[in-house]
Coordinates of C-alpha atoms in Angstrom, one line a residue:
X12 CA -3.4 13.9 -1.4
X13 CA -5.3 15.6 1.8
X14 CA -4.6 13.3 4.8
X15 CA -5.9 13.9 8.2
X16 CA -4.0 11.5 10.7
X17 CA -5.1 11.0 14.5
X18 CA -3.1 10.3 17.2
X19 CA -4.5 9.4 20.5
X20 CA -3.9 9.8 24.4
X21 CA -2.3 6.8 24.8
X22 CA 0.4 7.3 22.3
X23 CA 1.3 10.9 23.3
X24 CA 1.8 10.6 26.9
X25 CA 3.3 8.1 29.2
X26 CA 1.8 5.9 31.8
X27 CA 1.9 9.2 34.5
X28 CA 0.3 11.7 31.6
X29 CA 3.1 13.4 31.0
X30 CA 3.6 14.5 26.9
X31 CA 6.2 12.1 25.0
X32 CA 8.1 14.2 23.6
X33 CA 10.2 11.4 21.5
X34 CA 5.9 10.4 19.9
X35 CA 5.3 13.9 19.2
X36 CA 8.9 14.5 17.4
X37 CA 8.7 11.3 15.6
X38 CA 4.6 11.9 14.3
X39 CA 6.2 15.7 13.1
X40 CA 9.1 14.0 11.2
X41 CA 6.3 12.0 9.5
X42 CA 4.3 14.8 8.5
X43 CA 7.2 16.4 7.0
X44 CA 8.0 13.9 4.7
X45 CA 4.6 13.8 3.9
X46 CA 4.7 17.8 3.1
X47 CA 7.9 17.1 1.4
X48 CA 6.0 14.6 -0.9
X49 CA 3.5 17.8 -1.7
X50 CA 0.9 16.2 0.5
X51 CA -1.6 18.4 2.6
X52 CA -1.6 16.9 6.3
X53 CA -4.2 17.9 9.6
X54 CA -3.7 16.5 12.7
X55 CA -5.8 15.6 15.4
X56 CA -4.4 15.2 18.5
X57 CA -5.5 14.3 21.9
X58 CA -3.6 14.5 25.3
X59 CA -4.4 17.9 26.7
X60 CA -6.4 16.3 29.6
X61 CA -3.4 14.2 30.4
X62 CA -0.4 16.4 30.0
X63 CA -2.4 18.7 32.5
X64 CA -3.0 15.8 35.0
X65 CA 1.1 15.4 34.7
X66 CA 1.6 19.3 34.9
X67 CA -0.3 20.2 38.1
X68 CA 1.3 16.3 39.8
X69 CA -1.7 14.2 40.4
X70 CA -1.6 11.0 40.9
X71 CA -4.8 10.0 38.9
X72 CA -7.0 11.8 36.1
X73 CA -10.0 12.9 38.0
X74 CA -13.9 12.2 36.9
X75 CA -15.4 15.6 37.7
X76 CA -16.3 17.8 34.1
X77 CA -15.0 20.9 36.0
X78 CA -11.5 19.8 36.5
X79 CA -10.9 17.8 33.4
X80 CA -12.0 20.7 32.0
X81 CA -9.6 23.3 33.9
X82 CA -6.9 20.4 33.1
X83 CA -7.3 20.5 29.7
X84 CA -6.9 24.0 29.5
X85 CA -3.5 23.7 31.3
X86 CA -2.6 20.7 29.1
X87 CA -3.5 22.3 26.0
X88 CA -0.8 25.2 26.0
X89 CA 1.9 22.5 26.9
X90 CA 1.1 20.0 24.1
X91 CA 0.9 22.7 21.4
X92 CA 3.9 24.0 22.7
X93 CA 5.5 20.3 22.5
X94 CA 4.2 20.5 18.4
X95 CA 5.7 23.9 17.4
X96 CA 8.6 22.8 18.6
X97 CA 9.5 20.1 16.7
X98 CA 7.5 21.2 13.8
X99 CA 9.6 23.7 13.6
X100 CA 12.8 21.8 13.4
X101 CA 11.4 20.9 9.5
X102 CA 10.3 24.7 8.8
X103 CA 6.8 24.1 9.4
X104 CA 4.2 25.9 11.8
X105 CA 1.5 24.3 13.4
X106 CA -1.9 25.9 14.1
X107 CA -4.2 25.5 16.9
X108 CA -7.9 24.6 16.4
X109 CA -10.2 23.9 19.2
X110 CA -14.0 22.4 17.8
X111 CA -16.9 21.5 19.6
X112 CA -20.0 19.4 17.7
X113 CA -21.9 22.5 17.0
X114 CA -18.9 23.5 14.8
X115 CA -20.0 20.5 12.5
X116 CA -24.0 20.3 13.6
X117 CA -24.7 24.0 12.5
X118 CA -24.1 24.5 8.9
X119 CA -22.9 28.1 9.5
X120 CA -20.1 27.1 11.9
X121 CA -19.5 23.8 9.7
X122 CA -18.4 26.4 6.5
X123 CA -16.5 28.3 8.8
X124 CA -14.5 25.9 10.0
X125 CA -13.9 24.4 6.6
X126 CA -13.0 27.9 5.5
X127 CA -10.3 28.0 8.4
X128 CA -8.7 24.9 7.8
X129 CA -8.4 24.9 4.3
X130 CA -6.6 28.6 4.7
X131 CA -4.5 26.9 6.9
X132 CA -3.3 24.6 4.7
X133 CA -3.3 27.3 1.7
X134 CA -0.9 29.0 3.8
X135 CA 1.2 25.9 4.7
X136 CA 0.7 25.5 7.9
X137 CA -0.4 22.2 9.6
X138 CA -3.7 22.3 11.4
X139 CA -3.4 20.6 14.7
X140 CA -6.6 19.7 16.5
X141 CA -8.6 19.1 19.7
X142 CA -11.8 19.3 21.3
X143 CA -12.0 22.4 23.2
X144 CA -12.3 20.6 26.2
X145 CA -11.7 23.7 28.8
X146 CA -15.6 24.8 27.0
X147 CA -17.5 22.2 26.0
X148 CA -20.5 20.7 27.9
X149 CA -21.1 17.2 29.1
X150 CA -24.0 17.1 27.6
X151 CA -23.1 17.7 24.2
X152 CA -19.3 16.5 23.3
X153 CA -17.6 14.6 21.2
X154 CA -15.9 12.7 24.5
X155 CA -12.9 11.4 22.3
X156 CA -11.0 12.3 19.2
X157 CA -11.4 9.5 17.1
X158 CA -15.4 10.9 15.5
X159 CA -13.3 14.4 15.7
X160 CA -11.1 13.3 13.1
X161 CA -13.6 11.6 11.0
X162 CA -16.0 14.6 10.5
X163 CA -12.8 16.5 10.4
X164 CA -12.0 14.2 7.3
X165 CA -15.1 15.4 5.9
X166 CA -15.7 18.6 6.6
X167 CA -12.1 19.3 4.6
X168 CA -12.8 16.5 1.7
X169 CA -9.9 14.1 3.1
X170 CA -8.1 11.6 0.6
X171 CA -7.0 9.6 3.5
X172 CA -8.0 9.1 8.0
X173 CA -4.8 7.3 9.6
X174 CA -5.8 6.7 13.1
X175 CA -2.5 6.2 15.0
X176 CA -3.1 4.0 18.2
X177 CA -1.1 1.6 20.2
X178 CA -2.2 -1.6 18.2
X179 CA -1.3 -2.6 14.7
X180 CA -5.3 -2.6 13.9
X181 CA -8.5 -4.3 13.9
X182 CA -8.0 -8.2 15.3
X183 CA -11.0 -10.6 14.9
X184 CA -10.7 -10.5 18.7
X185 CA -8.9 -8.5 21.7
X186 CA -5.1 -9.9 20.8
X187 CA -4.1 -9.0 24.7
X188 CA -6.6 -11.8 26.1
X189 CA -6.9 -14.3 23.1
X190 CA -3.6 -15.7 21.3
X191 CA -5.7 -17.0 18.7
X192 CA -7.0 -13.4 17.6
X193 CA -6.6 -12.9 14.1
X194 CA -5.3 -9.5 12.3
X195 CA -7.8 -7.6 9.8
X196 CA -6.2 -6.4 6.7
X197 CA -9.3 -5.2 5.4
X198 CA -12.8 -4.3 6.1
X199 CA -15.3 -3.2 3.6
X200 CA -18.1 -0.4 3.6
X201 CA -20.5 -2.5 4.9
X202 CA -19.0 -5.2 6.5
X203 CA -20.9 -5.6 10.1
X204 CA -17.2 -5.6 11.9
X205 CA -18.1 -1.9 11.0
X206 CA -21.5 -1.8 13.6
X207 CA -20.3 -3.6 16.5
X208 CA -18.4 -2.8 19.7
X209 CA -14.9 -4.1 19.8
X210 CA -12.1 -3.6 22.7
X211 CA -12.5 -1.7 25.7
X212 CA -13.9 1.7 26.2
X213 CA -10.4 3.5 26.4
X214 CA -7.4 3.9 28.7
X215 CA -7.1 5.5 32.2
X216 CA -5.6 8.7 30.3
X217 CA -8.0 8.6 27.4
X218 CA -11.7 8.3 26.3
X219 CA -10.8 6.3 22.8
X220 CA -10.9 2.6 22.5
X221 CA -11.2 0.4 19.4
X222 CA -15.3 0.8 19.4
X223 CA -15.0 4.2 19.1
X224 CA -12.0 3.7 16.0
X225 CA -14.7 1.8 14.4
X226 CA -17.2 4.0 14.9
X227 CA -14.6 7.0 13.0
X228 CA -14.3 4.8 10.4
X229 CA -17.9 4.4 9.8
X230 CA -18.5 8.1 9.5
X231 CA -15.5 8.5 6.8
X232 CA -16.5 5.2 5.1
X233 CA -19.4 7.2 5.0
X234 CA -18.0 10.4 3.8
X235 CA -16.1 8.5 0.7
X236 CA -12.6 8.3 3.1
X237 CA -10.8 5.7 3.5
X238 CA -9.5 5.2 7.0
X239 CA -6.6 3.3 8.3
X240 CA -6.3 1.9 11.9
X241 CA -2.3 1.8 12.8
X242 CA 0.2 1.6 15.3
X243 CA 2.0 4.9 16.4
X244 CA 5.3 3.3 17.0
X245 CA 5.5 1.3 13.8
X246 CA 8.3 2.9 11.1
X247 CA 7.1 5.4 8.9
X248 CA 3.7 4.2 9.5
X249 CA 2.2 7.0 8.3
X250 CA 4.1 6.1 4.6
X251 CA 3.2 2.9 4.4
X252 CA -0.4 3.3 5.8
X253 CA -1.2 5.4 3.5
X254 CA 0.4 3.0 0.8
X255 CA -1.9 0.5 1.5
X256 CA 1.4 -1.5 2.5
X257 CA 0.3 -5.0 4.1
X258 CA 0.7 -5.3 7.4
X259 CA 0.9 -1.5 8.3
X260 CA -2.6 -1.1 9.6
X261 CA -6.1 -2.4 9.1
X262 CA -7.6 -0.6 5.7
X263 CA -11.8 0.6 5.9
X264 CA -12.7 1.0 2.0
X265 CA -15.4 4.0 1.6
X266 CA -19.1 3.6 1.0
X267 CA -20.0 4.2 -2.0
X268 CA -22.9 6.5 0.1
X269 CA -21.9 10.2 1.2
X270 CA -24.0 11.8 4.0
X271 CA -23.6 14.8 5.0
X272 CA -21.8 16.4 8.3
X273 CA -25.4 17.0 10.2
X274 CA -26.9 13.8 8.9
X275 CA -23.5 12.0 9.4
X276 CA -23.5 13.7 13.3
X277 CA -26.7 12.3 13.9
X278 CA -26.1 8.8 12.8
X279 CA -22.9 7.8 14.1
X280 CA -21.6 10.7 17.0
X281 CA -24.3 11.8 18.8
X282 CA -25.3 10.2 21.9
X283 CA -28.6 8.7 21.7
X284 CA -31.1 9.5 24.7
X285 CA -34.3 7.4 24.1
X286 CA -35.8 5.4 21.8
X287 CA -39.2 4.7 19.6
X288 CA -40.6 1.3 18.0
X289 CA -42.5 2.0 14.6
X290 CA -45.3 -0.2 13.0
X291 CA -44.0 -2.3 9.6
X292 CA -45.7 0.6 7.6
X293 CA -43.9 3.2 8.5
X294 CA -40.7 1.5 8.2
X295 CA -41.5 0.7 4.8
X296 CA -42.1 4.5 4.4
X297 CA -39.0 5.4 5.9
X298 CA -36.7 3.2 4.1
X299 CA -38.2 2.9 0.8
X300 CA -40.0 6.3 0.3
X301 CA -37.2 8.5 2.2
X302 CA -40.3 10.0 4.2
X303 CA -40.8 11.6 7.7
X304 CA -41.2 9.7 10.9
X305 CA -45.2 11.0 11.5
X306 CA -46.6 10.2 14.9
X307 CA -49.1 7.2 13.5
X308 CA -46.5 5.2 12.5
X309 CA -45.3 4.9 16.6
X310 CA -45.7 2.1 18.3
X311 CA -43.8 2.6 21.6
X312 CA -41.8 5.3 22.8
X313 CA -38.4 4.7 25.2
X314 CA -36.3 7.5 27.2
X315 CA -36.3 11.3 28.2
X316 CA -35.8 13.0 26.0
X317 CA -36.3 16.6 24.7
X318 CA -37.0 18.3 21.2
X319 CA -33.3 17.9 19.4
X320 CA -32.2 15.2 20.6
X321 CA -31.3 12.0 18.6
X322 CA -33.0 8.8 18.9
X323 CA -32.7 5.2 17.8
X324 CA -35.6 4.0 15.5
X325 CA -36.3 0.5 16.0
X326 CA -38.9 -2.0 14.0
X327 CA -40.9 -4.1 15.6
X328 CA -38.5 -6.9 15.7
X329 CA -36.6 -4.5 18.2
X330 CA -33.9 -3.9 15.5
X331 CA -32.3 -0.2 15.0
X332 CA -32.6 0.1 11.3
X333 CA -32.3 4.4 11.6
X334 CA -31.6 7.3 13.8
X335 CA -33.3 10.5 14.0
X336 CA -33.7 13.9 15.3
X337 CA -36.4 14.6 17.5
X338 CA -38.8 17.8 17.1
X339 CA -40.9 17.0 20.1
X340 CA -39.9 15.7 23.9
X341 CA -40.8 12.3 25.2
X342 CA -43.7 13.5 26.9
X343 CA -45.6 14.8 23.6
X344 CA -44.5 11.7 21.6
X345 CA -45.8 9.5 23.7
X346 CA -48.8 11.7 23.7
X347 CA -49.2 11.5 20.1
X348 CA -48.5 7.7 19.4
X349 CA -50.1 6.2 16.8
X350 CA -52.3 9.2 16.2
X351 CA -52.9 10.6 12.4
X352 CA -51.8 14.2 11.9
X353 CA -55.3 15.2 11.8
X354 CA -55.9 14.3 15.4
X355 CA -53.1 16.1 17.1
X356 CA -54.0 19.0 18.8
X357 CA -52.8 21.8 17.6
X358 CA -49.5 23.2 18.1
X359 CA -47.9 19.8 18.1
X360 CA -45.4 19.2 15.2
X361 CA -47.0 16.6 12.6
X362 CA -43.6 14.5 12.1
X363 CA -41.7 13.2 15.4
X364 CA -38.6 13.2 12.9
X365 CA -38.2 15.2 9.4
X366 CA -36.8 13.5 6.6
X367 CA -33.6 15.8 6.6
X368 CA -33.3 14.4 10.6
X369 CA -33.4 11.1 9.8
X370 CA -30.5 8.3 8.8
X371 CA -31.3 5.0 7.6
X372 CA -28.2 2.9 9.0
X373 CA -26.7 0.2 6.9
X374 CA -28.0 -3.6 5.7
X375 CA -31.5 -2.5 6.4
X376 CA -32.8 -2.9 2.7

């Protein structure tokens, strides 16, 4: 079995940022009794940021892209360092990899780095994972781990995404501020717990909260993987999540739907800078016929944004049923609302979104 397991900021460092050693040599025991059981393990790790916010003695992670950036570079060395090191203790050898999005946006760079890893894991080594933070641009990042892992998960054909957090799992609500919040065994493919926000945005050391573990497993329910949402500290969790064990973490069964990394990018982990409203027709079209988005189909067009970016496609009951990549900026579409391709001056793309652009999101038929 191929299993890519996550572990995030919260669990790896301490309230000050700096790397828990004990999480890190207790997550390596793990993956060696899952090696020792002949399966193939990745991990994807976060805490760089932190550990370099520890290492250089502030008192508080600061907001500026520049520093976290120059943090995470120091941070970086010092957690890879902390996995290598215990890693070692079982007669395994980690090995770095740093991705950005265009790594799974660009089909190129997508087969490269699914060449990589599986070489890696040919070779027995265990693949452990970041965003290269110390590189990557505000504006296009993943901005936490979680989506890494689950395109990650696909990119390599994973069996298996364990996200390790600091809860047991999904809870019908936030179990820290209602005692009557209920715990999830398990959620199916489309199952709308799957579309909303739930938790907080993340912690003061990481960018991760529950919304974005949901939105993880969405793309590897999407990508045929089943995901598991567990708690780091929990015995052999990664065992008995895996096991399907009750109890040891909230289990997301896979669509029966596989998208692919660029469509799968667009849907769920890109950030969306506008939106457009289309006519009943053209949702039709877009949902039924697996067209284009053309320009006479728009109703209303929302935000700045510029040719390549991703957008929300809303009907006319102001409902996102699809998301899509954009071939012109806001300027032109608005230009070109509602206008049929033969009126368009020329020069001006014919669809606002191709077909191969463009996701249809779930419980829209």
């Amino acid at each position: 079995m191929r299993i890519v397991v996550k572990i995030g900021t919260s669990s790896v460092t301490d309230e000050r940022g700096s790397i828990k050693t004990d999480a890190i040599a207790t997550l390596c025991e793990q993956v060696a009794k899952l090696r020792a059981d002949k399966h193939e393990v990745v991990v994807v790790t976060s805490g760089a940021v932190a550990g370099g916010v520890a290492a250089l003695g502030m008192k508080q992670r600061p907001t500026d892209t520049l520093t976290l950036q120059a943090l995470a570079a120091v941070g970086q060395s010092l957690l890879m360092n902390e996995y290598n090191k215990h890693l070692s203790k079982h007669q395994l050898i980690g090995a770095q990899v740093l991705l950005v999005p265009n790594d799974f946006i660009d089909r190129t760079q997508y087969l490269h780095a699914r060449s990589t890893l599986i070489r890696l894991i040919e070779l027995g080594c265990v693949p452990i994972i970041n965003e290269n933070d110390a590189i990557a641009s505000d504006e296009i990042r993943f901005g936490d781990n979680d989506r890494i892992a689950a395109l990650v998960s696909h990119n390599i054909g994973a069996d298996v995404l364990v996200l390790l957090t600091d809860i047991a799992g999904l809870y019908t609500a936030d179990p820290a501020t209602d005692a009557n919040a209920a715990f999830v065994e398990e959620v199916a493919a489309d199952d709308e717990l799957l579309t909303v926000h739930a938790g907080s945005a993340g912690s003061a050391r990481g960018s991760g909260g529950m919304a974005s573990k949901l939105s993880a497993a969405r793309i590897a329910s999407w990508s045929g993987v089943r995901t598991v949402i567990a708690s780091a500290t929990r015995a052999d969790v990664l065992e008995q999540a895996i096991a399907a064990v009750p109890g040891a973490g909230t289990q997301f069964l896979p669509h029966n739907r596989n998208l692919s990394a660029r469509k799968l990018w667009i849907a769920f982990a890109a950030q969306h800078s506008g939106s457009v409203v289309v006519d009943d027709g053209a949702r039709t079209a877009l949902i039924e016929r697996n067209t284009s988005l053309l320009h006479a189909g728009i109703v209303e067009v929302h935000g700045d944004f510029v040719a390549g970016d991703t957008v929300e496609i809303k009907d006319m009951r102001d409902v996102v049923f699809a998301r899509g990549m954009v071939s012109v900026d806001a300027v032109q579409a608005s230009a070109a609302a509602g206008r049929h391709s033969s009126e368009l001056p020329d020069g001006v793309v014919t669809e606002l979104v191709h077909r191969d652009d463009l996701v249809i999101l779930l419980n829209t038929k």
